[in-house]
Each structure stands twice: as structure tokens, then as C-alpha cells.
CSV table of C-alpha atoms in Angstrom, one decimal:
chain,number,residue,atom,x,y,z
A,1,MET,CA,-104.8,-16.3,178.9
A,2,SER,CA,-104.5,-13.2,181.0
A,3,ILE,CA,-103.8,-9.7,179.6
A,4,PRO,CA,-100.2,-9.7,180.9
A,5,GLU,CA,-99.6,-13.1,179.3
A,6,LEU,CA,-101.1,-11.8,176.0
A,7,TYR,CA,-99.0,-8.7,176.1
A,8,ALA,CA,-95.9,-10.8,176.9
A,9,GLU,CA,-96.6,-13.0,173.9
A,10,TYR,CA,-97.0,-9.9,171.7
A,11,LEU,CA,-93.6,-8.6,172.9
A,12,VAL,CA,-92.0,-11.9,172.0
A,13,ASN,CA,-93.3,-12.5,168.5
A,14,LYS,CA,-95.8,-9.7,167.6
A,15,ASN,CA,-98.0,-12.4,166.0
A,16,LEU,CA,-101.2,-11.7,167.8
A,17,ARG,CA,-103.4,-13.2,165.2
A,18,LYS,CA,-102.6,-16.7,166.5
A,19,VAL,CA,-102.8,-15.7,170.1
A,20,ILE,CA,-106.2,-13.9,169.7
A,21,THR,CA,-107.6,-16.7,167.6
A,22,GLN,CA,-106.8,-19.1,170.5
A,23,SER,CA,-108.7,-16.8,172.9
A,24,PHE,CA,-111.5,-15.6,170.5
A,25,PRO,CA,-112.6,-18.2,168.0
A,26,VAL,CA,-113.2,-16.2,164.8
A,27,GLU,CA,-113.8,-16.8,161.2
A,28,SER,CA,-112.8,-13.5,159.7
A,29,SER,CA,-109.3,-12.0,159.5
A,30,GLU,CA,-110.4,-8.4,159.3
A,31,GLU,CA,-108.2,-6.2,161.5
A,32,THR,CA,-110.0,-3.9,163.9
A,33,GLN,CA,-109.3,-2.5,167.3
A,34,ILE,CA,-110.4,-4.6,170.3
A,35,PRO,CA,-112.0,-2.6,173.1
A,36,ILE,CA,-110.3,-2.6,176.5
A,37,SER,CA,-113.5,-3.7,178.2
A,38,LEU,CA,-113.8,-6.7,175.9
A,39,LEU,CA,-110.3,-7.8,176.6
A,40,SER,CA,-110.6,-7.4,180.3
A,41,ASN,CA,-113.9,-9.2,180.5
A,42,SER,CA,-112.8,-12.0,178.4
A,43,LEU,CA,-109.1,-12.5,179.3
A,44,GLY,CA,-108.3,-10.8,182.6
A,45,THR,CA,-109.3,-9.6,186.1
A,46,VAL,CA,-109.8,-6.2,187.5
A,47,GLU,CA,-106.1,-6.1,188.3
A,48,ASP,CA,-105.4,-6.9,184.6
A,49,GLN,CA,-107.3,-3.8,183.6
A,50,ASP,CA,-104.9,-1.6,185.5
A,51,PHE,CA,-102.0,-3.5,183.9
A,52,LEU,CA,-103.6,-2.9,180.5
A,53,LYS,CA,-103.9,0.8,181.0
A,54,MET,CA,-100.2,1.0,181.9
A,55,THR,CA,-98.7,-1.3,179.3
A,56,LEU,CA,-101.0,-1.4,176.2
A,57,THR,CA,-100.1,2.1,175.2
A,58,ALA,CA,-97.7,0.4,172.8
A,59,GLU,CA,-98.6,-0.3,169.2
A,60,LEU,CA,-101.2,-3.1,169.0
A,61,ILE,CA,-102.9,-4.1,165.8
A,62,ILE,CA,-105.1,-7.1,166.8
A,63,PRO,CA,-107.0,-9.1,164.2
A,64,GLN,CA,-110.6,-9.5,165.1
A,65,THR,CA,-114.1,-9.6,163.7
A,66,GLN,CA,-116.8,-6.9,163.7
A,67,THR,CA,-118.8,-9.1,166.2
A,68,HIS,CA,-116.4,-8.1,168.9
A,69,THR,CA,-116.5,-4.3,168.3
A,70,GLN,CA,-119.8,-3.3,169.9
A,71,ASP,CA,-118.1,-1.5,172.7
A,72,VAL,CA,-116.0,1.1,171.0
A,73,LYS,CA,-115.8,3.7,173.8
A,74,LYS,CA,-112.4,2.7,174.9
A,75,THR,CA,-110.0,1.2,172.4
A,76,ILE,CA,-106.3,0.2,172.4
A,77,PRO,CA,-104.4,2.9,170.5
A,78,ILE,CA,-102.5,2.0,167.4
A,79,VAL,CA,-99.1,3.5,167.1
A,80,GLN,CA,-96.4,3.1,164.6
A,81,GLU,CA,-93.6,0.8,165.8
A,82,LYS,CA,-90.5,2.8,166.9
A,83,GLU,CA,-86.9,2.0,166.0
A,84,GLU,CA,-84.5,0.5,168.6
A,85,PHE,CA,-83.9,2.9,171.5
A,86,ILE,CA,-80.2,3.8,171.8
A,87,LEU,CA,-78.8,4.5,175.3
A,88,PHE,CA,-76.2,7.3,175.5
A,89,GLY,CA,-76.0,7.2,179.3
A,90,ALA,CA,-72.7,7.8,181.1
A,91,GLY,CA,-72.9,4.6,183.2
A,92,PRO,CA,-74.2,2.1,183.8
A,93,ALA,CA,-74.1,2.2,180.1
A,94,LYS,CA,-75.2,0.4,177.0
A,95,LEU,CA,-74.2,-3.2,176.6
A,96,PRO,CA,-73.9,-5.1,173.3
A,97,LYS,CA,-77.1,-6.8,172.4
A,98,GLU,CA,-75.2,-10.0,171.8
A,99,VAL,CA,-74.0,-10.0,175.4
A,100,ILE,CA,-77.4,-9.5,176.8
A,101,ARG,CA,-78.9,-12.2,174.7
A,102,THR,CA,-76.2,-14.7,175.6
A,103,ALA,CA,-76.6,-13.9,179.3
A,104,GLN,CA,-80.4,-14.3,178.9
A,105,SER,CA,-80.0,-17.7,177.2
A,106,GLU,CA,-77.6,-19.0,179.8
A,107,LEU,CA,-79.3,-17.5,182.9
A,108,LEU,CA,-81.1,-20.6,184.1
A,109,ASP,CA,-78.3,-23.1,183.5
A,110,TYR,CA,-74.7,-22.0,183.3
A,111,ALA,CA,-72.3,-24.4,181.6
A,112,GLY,CA,-74.5,-27.4,182.3
A,113,THR,CA,-74.4,-27.0,186.1
A,114,HIS,CA,-78.2,-26.8,186.4
A,115,GLN,CA,-77.6,-23.6,188.3
A,116,SER,CA,-77.8,-20.0,187.3
A,117,ILE,CA,-74.7,-17.9,187.2
A,118,LEU,CA,-76.5,-15.9,189.8
A,119,GLU,CA,-76.5,-19.0,192.1
A,120,ILE,CA,-73.2,-20.7,191.3
A,121,SER,CA,-70.6,-20.9,194.1
A,122,HIS,CA,-67.5,-18.8,193.6
A,123,ARG,CA,-65.5,-21.8,194.9
A,124,SER,CA,-66.9,-24.1,192.2
A,125,ALA,CA,-64.6,-25.4,189.5
A,126,GLU,CA,-66.9,-23.8,186.9
A,127,PHE,CA,-66.6,-20.4,188.3
A,128,MET,CA,-62.9,-20.6,188.9
A,129,ALA,CA,-62.5,-21.6,185.3
A,130,LEU,CA,-64.6,-18.6,184.3
A,131,ASN,CA,-62.6,-16.3,186.5
A,132,ASN,CA,-59.3,-17.5,185.0
A,133,ALA,CA,-60.6,-17.3,181.5
A,134,THR,CA,-61.8,-13.7,182.0
A,135,ILE,CA,-58.4,-12.7,183.4
A,136,GLN,CA,-56.7,-14.3,180.3
A,137,LYS,CA,-59.0,-12.5,177.9
A,138,ALA,CA,-58.1,-9.1,179.5
A,139,LYS,CA,-54.4,-10.0,179.2
A,140,ASP,CA,-54.8,-10.9,175.6
A,141,LEU,CA,-56.8,-7.8,174.6
A,142,LEU,CA,-54.3,-5.4,176.2
A,143,ASN,CA,-51.1,-7.4,175.8
A,144,ILE,CA,-50.5,-7.2,179.6
A,145,PRO,CA,-46.9,-8.1,180.5
A,146,ASP,CA,-46.3,-11.2,182.6
A,147,ASN,CA,-45.1,-9.1,185.6
A,148,TYR,CA,-48.6,-7.6,186.1
A,149,LYS,CA,-51.6,-9.1,188.0
A,150,VAL,CA,-55.2,-8.7,186.9
A,151,LEU,CA,-57.6,-8.3,189.9
A,152,PHE,CA,-61.4,-8.2,190.1
A,153,MET,CA,-62.4,-6.0,193.0
A,154,GLN,CA,-65.4,-4.2,194.3
A,155,GLY,CA,-66.1,-0.6,195.3
A,156,GLY,CA,-65.8,1.0,191.9
A,157,GLY,CA,-63.6,3.9,191.0
A,158,THR,CA,-64.5,5.7,194.2
A,159,GLY,CA,-63.2,2.7,196.2
A,160,MET,CA,-60.0,3.0,194.2
A,161,PHE,CA,-59.6,6.6,195.3
A,162,SER,CA,-58.9,5.2,198.7
A,163,ALA,CA,-57.2,1.9,197.7
A,164,ILE,CA,-54.5,3.6,195.6
A,165,PRO,CA,-53.0,5.8,198.3
A,166,MET,CA,-53.5,3.2,201.0
A,167,ASN,CA,-51.5,0.6,198.9
A,168,LEU,CA,-48.9,2.9,197.3
A,169,ILE,CA,-48.2,6.1,199.2
A,170,GLY,CA,-46.5,4.5,202.2
A,171,LYS,CA,-43.0,4.5,200.5
A,172,THR,CA,-42.6,8.3,200.8
A,173,GLY,CA,-45.9,9.6,202.1
A,174,LYS,CA,-46.3,11.8,199.0
A,175,ALA,CA,-47.9,11.6,195.6
A,176,ASP,CA,-48.5,13.8,192.6
A,177,TYR,CA,-52.0,14.3,191.1
A,178,ILE,CA,-52.9,15.7,187.7
A,179,VAL,CA,-56.3,17.2,188.1
A,180,THR,CA,-58.2,17.7,184.9
A,181,GLY,CA,-61.8,17.3,186.0
A,182,GLN,CA,-64.2,16.3,188.7
A,183,TRP,CA,-63.1,12.7,189.1
A,184,SER,CA,-59.4,13.4,189.4
A,185,ALA,CA,-60.3,16.2,191.8
A,186,LYS,CA,-62.3,13.8,194.0
A,187,ALA,CA,-59.4,11.3,193.9
A,188,ALA,CA,-56.9,13.9,195.1
A,189,LYS,CA,-59.2,15.0,197.9
A,190,GLU,CA,-59.6,11.4,199.1
A,191,ALA,CA,-55.9,10.8,198.9
A,192,GLN,CA,-55.2,13.7,201.2
A,193,LYS,CA,-56.5,11.6,204.1
A,194,HIS,CA,-53.5,9.3,203.6
A,195,GLY,CA,-50.5,11.5,202.7
A,196,LYS,CA,-49.2,14.7,201.3
A,197,ILE,CA,-50.7,15.4,197.8
A,198,ASN,CA,-49.1,17.7,195.3
A,199,GLN,CA,-51.3,19.0,192.5
A,200,VAL,CA,-48.8,19.4,189.6
A,201,TYR,CA,-50.3,22.7,188.5
A,202,PRO,CA,-52.6,25.4,190.1
A,203,LYS,CA,-56.3,24.6,190.1
A,204,LEU,CA,-57.9,25.3,186.8
A,205,ASP,CA,-60.5,28.1,186.5
A,206,LYS,CA,-62.7,25.7,184.6
A,207,TYR,CA,-62.2,22.2,183.3
A,208,GLY,CA,-61.7,21.7,179.5
A,209,LYS,CA,-58.0,21.6,178.9
A,210,ILE,CA,-54.8,19.8,179.9
A,211,PRO,CA,-51.9,22.2,180.6
A,212,GLU,CA,-48.6,21.5,178.8
A,213,GLN,CA,-46.6,18.9,180.7
A,214,GLY,CA,-43.6,21.3,180.6
A,215,SER,CA,-45.5,23.5,183.1
A,216,TRP,CA,-46.1,20.7,185.6
A,217,LYS,CA,-44.3,20.9,188.9
A,218,MET,CA,-43.6,17.3,190.0
A,219,ASP,CA,-42.6,16.3,193.5
A,220,PRO,CA,-39.2,14.4,193.3
A,221,GLU,CA,-40.3,12.4,196.3
A,222,ALA,CA,-43.7,11.3,195.0
A,223,ALA,CA,-44.4,7.6,195.4
A,224,TYR,CA,-46.6,7.7,192.4
A,225,VAL,CA,-48.3,10.0,189.8
A,226,TYR,CA,-52.1,9.8,189.4
A,227,TYR,CA,-54.3,10.9,186.6
A,228,CYS,CA,-57.8,10.2,185.1
A,229,ALA,CA,-57.4,9.2,181.5
A,230,ASN,CA,-60.9,10.3,180.6
A,231,GLU,CA,-63.1,12.7,182.6
A,232,THR,CA,-66.7,11.7,181.9
A,233,VAL,CA,-68.4,14.8,183.4
A,234,ASP,CA,-66.2,17.4,181.7
A,235,GLY,CA,-65.5,15.6,178.4
A,236,VAL,CA,-61.7,15.7,178.7
A,237,GLU,CA,-59.5,12.8,177.6
A,238,PHE,CA,-55.7,12.4,177.5
A,239,GLN,CA,-54.6,11.4,174.0
A,240,GLU,CA,-51.0,10.7,175.2
A,241,ILE,CA,-49.7,8.9,178.3
A,242,PRO,CA,-48.1,11.3,180.7
A,243,GLU,CA,-44.3,11.0,181.2
A,244,THR,CA,-43.3,10.4,184.8
A,245,ASN,CA,-39.6,9.5,184.4
A,246,GLY,CA,-39.8,6.2,186.2
A,247,VAL,CA,-42.2,7.2,188.9
A,248,PRO,CA,-45.1,4.7,189.0
A,249,LEU,CA,-48.0,6.0,186.9
A,250,ILE,CA,-51.6,5.3,188.1
A,251,GLY,CA,-54.3,5.6,185.5
A,252,ASP,CA,-58.0,5.8,186.3
A,253,MET,CA,-59.4,4.4,183.0
A,254,SER,CA,-62.9,3.7,184.2
A,255,SER,CA,-64.5,5.2,181.1
A,256,ASN,CA,-62.0,4.5,178.3
A,257,ILE,CA,-60.4,1.2,179.2
A,258,PHE,CA,-60.6,-1.3,176.3
A,259,SER,CA,-61.5,1.5,173.9
A,260,ARG,CA,-58.0,1.7,172.5
A,261,PRO,CA,-54.6,-0.1,172.7
A,262,ILE,CA,-52.4,1.0,175.6
A,263,ASP,CA,-48.8,0.3,176.6
A,264,VAL,CA,-49.5,-1.3,180.0
A,265,SER,CA,-45.7,-1.3,180.7
A,266,LYS,CA,-45.8,2.4,181.2
A,267,PHE,CA,-48.1,2.1,184.2
A,268,GLY,CA,-47.8,1.0,187.8
A,269,VAL,CA,-51.6,0.5,188.2
A,270,ILE,CA,-54.5,0.8,185.8
A,271,PHE,CA,-58.0,0.5,187.2
A,272,GLY,CA,-61.6,0.9,185.9
A,273,GLY,CA,-65.1,0.3,187.0
A,274,ALA,CA,-66.7,-2.0,184.5
A,275,GLN,CA,-70.0,-0.2,184.0
A,276,LYS,CA,-69.1,2.0,181.0
A,277,ASN,CA,-67.1,-0.1,178.5
A,278,ILE,CA,-66.8,-3.6,179.8
A,279,GLY,CA,-69.9,-4.7,181.6
A,280,PRO,CA,-72.5,-4.0,184.3
A,281,SER,CA,-71.8,-2.3,187.5
A,282,GLY,CA,-70.3,-4.3,190.4
A,283,VAL,CA,-66.8,-5.2,189.4
A,284,THR,CA,-63.7,-3.1,189.2
A,285,ILE,CA,-60.7,-4.3,187.1
A,286,VAL,CA,-57.3,-3.5,188.5
A,287,ILE,CA,-54.0,-4.2,186.6
A,288,ILE,CA,-51.0,-3.8,188.9
A,289,ARG,CA,-47.3,-4.3,188.5
A,290,GLU,CA,-46.3,-7.0,190.9
A,291,ASP,CA,-43.5,-5.1,192.6
A,292,LEU,CA,-45.9,-2.4,193.8
A,293,MET,CA,-47.9,-4.9,196.0
A,294,GLY,CA,-47.2,-5.6,199.6
A,295,ASN,CA,-46.6,-2.1,201.0
A,296,ALA,CA,-50.1,-1.2,202.1
A,297,LEU,CA,-50.6,1.1,205.1
A,298,SER,CA,-51.4,-0.7,208.3
A,299,TYR,CA,-55.0,0.4,208.4
A,300,THR,CA,-55.8,-0.7,204.9
A,301,PRO,CA,-59.0,-2.8,204.9
A,302,THR,CA,-58.2,-6.4,203.8
A,303,VAL,CA,-60.6,-6.2,200.9
A,304,LEU,CA,-58.7,-3.2,199.5
A,305,ASP,CA,-55.2,-4.7,199.9
A,306,PHE,CA,-54.0,-5.5,196.4
A,307,ALA,CA,-51.5,-8.1,197.7
A,308,ILE,CA,-54.2,-10.1,199.5
A,309,ILE,CA,-56.6,-10.0,196.6
A,310,ALA,CA,-53.9,-11.1,194.2
A,311,LYS,CA,-52.7,-13.9,196.4
A,312,ASP,CA,-56.2,-15.5,196.3
A,313,ASN,CA,-56.7,-14.7,192.6
A,314,SER,CA,-59.6,-12.3,193.4
A,315,LEU,CA,-61.4,-14.9,195.4
A,316,PHE,CA,-60.4,-13.8,198.9
A,317,ASN,CA,-64.1,-13.0,199.5
A,318,THR,CA,-67.2,-13.6,197.5
A,319,PRO,CA,-66.7,-11.7,194.2
A,320,PRO,CA,-69.4,-10.1,192.0
A,321,THR,CA,-69.9,-13.4,190.1
A,322,PHE,CA,-72.5,-12.2,187.6
A,323,ALA,CA,-70.6,-9.0,186.8
A,324,ILE,CA,-67.4,-11.0,186.1
A,325,TYR,CA,-69.4,-13.4,183.9
A,326,ALA,CA,-70.9,-10.4,182.0
A,327,MET,CA,-67.5,-8.8,181.6
A,328,SER,CA,-66.2,-12.1,180.1
A,329,LEU,CA,-69.0,-11.9,177.6
A,330,VAL,CA,-68.1,-8.3,176.7
A,331,PHE,CA,-64.5,-9.3,176.2
A,332,ASP,CA,-65.6,-12.0,173.8
A,333,TRP,CA,-67.6,-9.4,172.0
A,334,ILE,CA,-64.6,-7.1,171.7
A,335,ILE,CA,-62.4,-9.9,170.5
A,336,ASN,CA,-65.0,-11.0,167.9
A,337,ASN,CA,-65.3,-7.4,166.7
A,338,GLY,CA,-61.7,-6.7,166.0
A,339,GLY,CA,-60.2,-6.1,169.4
A,340,VAL,CA,-59.3,-2.8,171.0
A,341,GLU,CA,-57.7,-1.7,167.7
A,342,GLU,CA,-61.1,-1.7,166.1
A,343,MET,CA,-62.8,-0.2,169.1
A,344,GLU,CA,-60.4,2.8,168.8
A,345,GLN,CA,-61.2,3.2,165.1
A,346,ARG,CA,-64.9,3.2,165.9
A,347,ALA,CA,-64.4,5.7,168.7
A,348,ILE,CA,-62.6,8.1,166.4
A,349,LYS,CA,-65.4,7.8,163.8
A,350,LYS,CA,-68.2,8.2,166.3
A,351,SER,CA,-66.8,11.1,168.1
A,352,SER,CA,-65.8,12.8,164.9
A,353,LEU,CA,-69.3,12.6,163.6
A,354,LEU,CA,-70.6,14.5,166.7
A,355,TYR,CA,-67.8,17.0,167.0
A,356,ASN,CA,-68.0,17.9,163.3
A,357,THR,CA,-71.8,18.5,163.7
A,358,ILE,CA,-71.2,20.7,166.7
A,359,ASP,CA,-68.4,22.7,165.1
A,360,GLN,CA,-70.4,23.2,161.9
A,361,SER,CA,-73.6,24.3,163.7
A,362,GLY,CA,-72.8,28.0,163.7
A,363,GLU,CA,-72.6,27.9,167.5
A,364,PHE,CA,-76.1,26.6,167.9
A,365,TYR,CA,-74.2,23.7,169.6
A,366,THR,CA,-71.0,24.5,171.5
A,367,ASN,CA,-68.3,22.4,173.1
A,368,ASN,CA,-65.8,24.3,175.2
A,369,VAL,CA,-63.1,21.6,175.5
A,370,GLU,CA,-59.8,22.3,173.7
A,371,LYS,CA,-59.7,20.2,170.6
A,372,ASP,CA,-56.5,18.3,171.5
A,373,CYS,CA,-58.1,16.8,174.5
A,374,ARG,CA,-61.7,16.3,173.5
A,375,SER,CA,-63.1,13.0,174.8
A,376,ARG,CA,-63.9,10.2,172.4
A,377,MET,CA,-66.1,8.6,175.0
A,378,ASN,CA,-68.2,11.5,176.4
A,379,VAL,CA,-69.1,14.3,174.0
A,380,VAL,CA,-70.4,17.2,176.1
A,381,PHE,CA,-72.1,20.3,174.6
A,382,ARG,CA,-74.5,23.2,175.2
A,383,ILE,CA,-77.4,24.4,173.1
A,384,LYS,CA,-77.2,28.2,173.0
A,385,ASN,CA,-76.6,28.1,176.7
A,386,ASP,CA,-80.4,27.7,177.0
A,387,GLU,CA,-81.5,25.3,179.6
A,388,GLY,CA,-85.0,25.2,178.4
A,389,LEU,CA,-83.9,24.4,174.9
A,390,GLU,CA,-81.7,21.6,176.3
A,391,ASN,CA,-84.6,20.1,178.1
A,392,ASP,CA,-86.6,20.2,174.9
A,393,PHE,CA,-83.6,18.4,173.2
A,394,VAL,CA,-83.7,15.6,175.7
A,395,LYS,CA,-87.4,15.2,175.4
A,396,GLU,CA,-87.5,15.2,171.7
A,397,ALA,CA,-84.5,12.9,171.4
A,398,LYS,CA,-86.4,10.3,173.4
A,399,SER,CA,-89.2,10.4,170.9
A,400,PHE,CA,-86.5,9.8,168.2
A,401,GLY,CA,-85.3,6.7,170.1
A,402,LEU,CA,-82.3,8.4,171.7
A,403,ILE,CA,-82.1,8.3,175.5
A,404,GLY,CA,-79.6,9.1,178.3
A,405,LEU,CA,-78.5,12.4,176.9
A,406,LYS,CA,-78.9,14.8,179.8
A,407,GLY,CA,-75.6,16.3,181.0
A,408,HIS,CA,-74.2,15.6,184.5
A,409,ARG,CA,-76.2,17.3,187.2
A,410,SER,CA,-73.3,19.4,188.3
A,411,VAL,CA,-72.7,21.0,184.9
A,412,GLY,CA,-75.9,20.7,182.9
A,413,GLY,CA,-76.1,20.7,179.2
A,414,ILE,CA,-76.0,17.6,177.0
A,415,ARG,CA,-73.7,14.6,177.2
A,416,ALA,CA,-73.5,11.8,174.6
A,417,SER,CA,-71.6,8.9,176.0
A,418,ILE,CA,-70.4,6.7,173.1
A,419,TYR,CA,-68.7,3.8,174.7
A,420,ASN,CA,-67.8,0.6,172.8
A,421,ALA,CA,-71.4,-0.8,172.6
A,422,VAL,CA,-72.6,2.4,170.9
A,423,LEU,CA,-72.0,1.7,167.3
A,424,PRO,CA,-71.1,4.2,164.5
A,425,GLU,CA,-74.7,4.0,163.1
A,426,HIS,CA,-76.0,4.9,166.5
A,427,SER,CA,-73.9,8.1,166.5
A,428,GLN,CA,-75.2,8.8,163.0
A,429,ARG,CA,-78.8,8.6,164.3
A,430,LEU,CA,-77.9,11.1,167.0
A,431,VAL,CA,-76.3,13.4,164.4
A,432,ASP,CA,-79.4,13.2,162.2
A,433,PHE,CA,-81.5,14.2,165.1
A,434,MET,CA,-79.2,17.1,166.1
A,435,ARG,CA,-79.5,18.5,162.6
A,436,LYS,CA,-83.2,18.1,162.6
A,437,PHE,CA,-83.5,19.7,166.0
A,438,GLN,CA,-81.4,22.7,164.9
A,439,GLU,CA,-83.6,23.2,161.8
A,440,ASN,CA,-86.7,23.3,164.0
A,441,HIS,CA,-85.2,25.6,166.7
A,442,GLN,CA,-82.7,27.8,164.9
């Protein structure tokens, strides 16, 4: 058995006594450290020694007899086992364990096809059934009305920054944009390539608030009104749906879709990249009212034309098959865990834990977003406006089993992204660490 094989066995069951006994016939069960040289000479090659140095820095307690301990100059370190690492990254983000385990168990043979989901044809009966089932799950979870289509597209949210105006602005050549952060600003900039864009209020000095709707200046000829429901970089989230008085409303919900119930009938289009709340990167869900399709600008690429994608049930070209499969598993997980109603209650609990800790820290931690629009998905904060202290926070958090906490490169600071797969107990672990860090660095 090679060292990589031995280590793999350890990772699977952590029962090295049986593994080592098979490789080293012994009579005693006394636990001692096995020298690296002994392992490499007995089990592996020179290449294995390099692998050993890189990987066996984990905790290894290997039962062995004193007869195998003559060479004690280099030994495998023994470290206490760590708790599960929790990912607070903004996206791609944490997936439910159950989803990953199911995907793992089915990876070699999907639905008895003797093919991996990575290999199966998107034209096969099995995949078309999966595609239809995934669409139906989305409809059920959000109570999507019958006059809406659910599309699975590619290009992410950024692709939709172009697809939205190319499909919808042609009616009048004008659109209103509500800019509350970096993503809606990028969307407005992209839309300017395709028509006249009206930002409904002057550019904000800094992001962290949503001006009162009574102050917005809407264009009466706007073909649609666009907003980003949750700004991941700036930690700003709409808690209410904007009123557009009948003008089609477009919602970028890439980072909070399926985290709460929504009245889909108030929207013309809702879209979201999957890689935050509903799956891995690669697929973008689009929910569009049927009457808004069929008016794309002449130069709209075929793969971004909503009407064409809808006509072929998202199978016009090869779709991201694995991403759709994984999204279907996430939908199952949401359904089995109480639906979007329960996701909302968890989001309130998780975000409240963090914001209460920040607000009660005596300005050791600070969040500059107005309280009525603080994000439930992305909690952003600074630590005494001290970049060095924030770097220490990220490093020490990792040793506590908490990763992905560094703020967006454009704004710095700390960002805890607490999407659906991050559980309340995970937020509690972060809060416990925050309090401990403050005690040590006050």
C-alpha cells in the first residue's frame, strides 16, 4: 500500500490500526509515532515522500510497536482533530453537505444509465426528465404563475446585464435603473450600450442606503425598471419590492433567490446565477413573463434570446448539465428543510446574530449600511478600520474553522456570506469567534 493510498484510507475511516496492521504485522497495540523514513521505505517511493511531507501534516495517531521506532529524527506530527470548516465565501458558495454526498454517490451511474451525469446526453430521456423536474421544483418553491417560463441559461449575472436590455429595451429604447451598489451600477453601464438609461436618483456618494422611493424620478417611457435585490459587495438588500406602476420590473436576485418567498407576479423578469444559494456555478435561472418574449433587438445573440431558449425548453444548445442536476438536488434540500419560508426564518436568525454582535461591540466592529436595508445574505463590516487587524481576523478565523471571510477586493474589510447552506449554528460559531477575537484585540 502506497502512502497516498494509506492516507486516503485514513481520510475515509480514520481507522489506521487495521490498515497499518495489514502493512506492518505487529503483536502490540501500543500507540507511537511512525517515522517518515520508515513509512516511505516500507510503503512508498521517493515520490511518495514528497506527497507525505505535503499531506501528512494532518493529525495522525498510528498504532505501532516500539520495534518500528528506531529512527525518530523525523516523525509525523500529531495534531488535535479540527471541527468542520465552514465556508462564508460570497460565491461560489457553500453547498449543503447532503447535496454533495448525493452527487458523490450518483456520480458514476446516474439513474441506472451506466453513465455519469457528467457524460449523459442532454438529449437523452433521462436528462430531459431531470430538466423538466428541476423546472417544476422551482415553480413549486416560488409559486410561479402559469404565464411565466423558467429558463436555464449560461453567462451568469453578467451575461444577463446584456441579455436584459437586448431582449426588453426595444419597445421604447429607454429603461430605468435603481443603482444601490456595484452590481446594479455594472448592469446600468452595460445597458447603456443598447439604449437610453435613466438612473432614478443621483449617484450615491457611497453605497449603504436605498433612497426613499418618493424621491425617485422615473422615466414615463421606460420599457422596464431594473434593480439588484441584494448587493453582495456592499451588503445592501431590498426588504420590499419596488413599485413600478405597471412597468415591467426586472430583479437581479443572484444572491438572495430562494432565500425568502416572493410574489413573482410583481416581476417581468427575475434572474439569478446559481452559485450562491442554489448550486454550483455554470447555470443561470431566468423566470420571465411570457408576454415579454419575442422582442429582442436584431443583433441579440441567439443564446441570449429568451424566446428561442424558451421554445426549446432550455435545450437549444448544450446546457450545463451537471449544474442543473446539482441545482435540482439543492431544490430537494430546500423542500425537505421547510421551503423558502424556512430559509427566510433562518436568514433572519443568522443575520441577526451577526448584526447584534457588531452593534454591541462598542464600535470594535462597524457596519455602515442603514439598518432598514442591511443584507441578510452578506454581512459586511470593518474592524476599527484597521486593515492589519482585519488580516489577522481572517487568519485566526481559519484556525477556528471559518473560511472565506475576506471582504471584496474593491472595498476591503470583512464579509460573511450566509446563504441558505450556512446554518444558524454556523453563524453562531462565527459570533463566538468574533467575541473571542475582540477580547484578544480590544
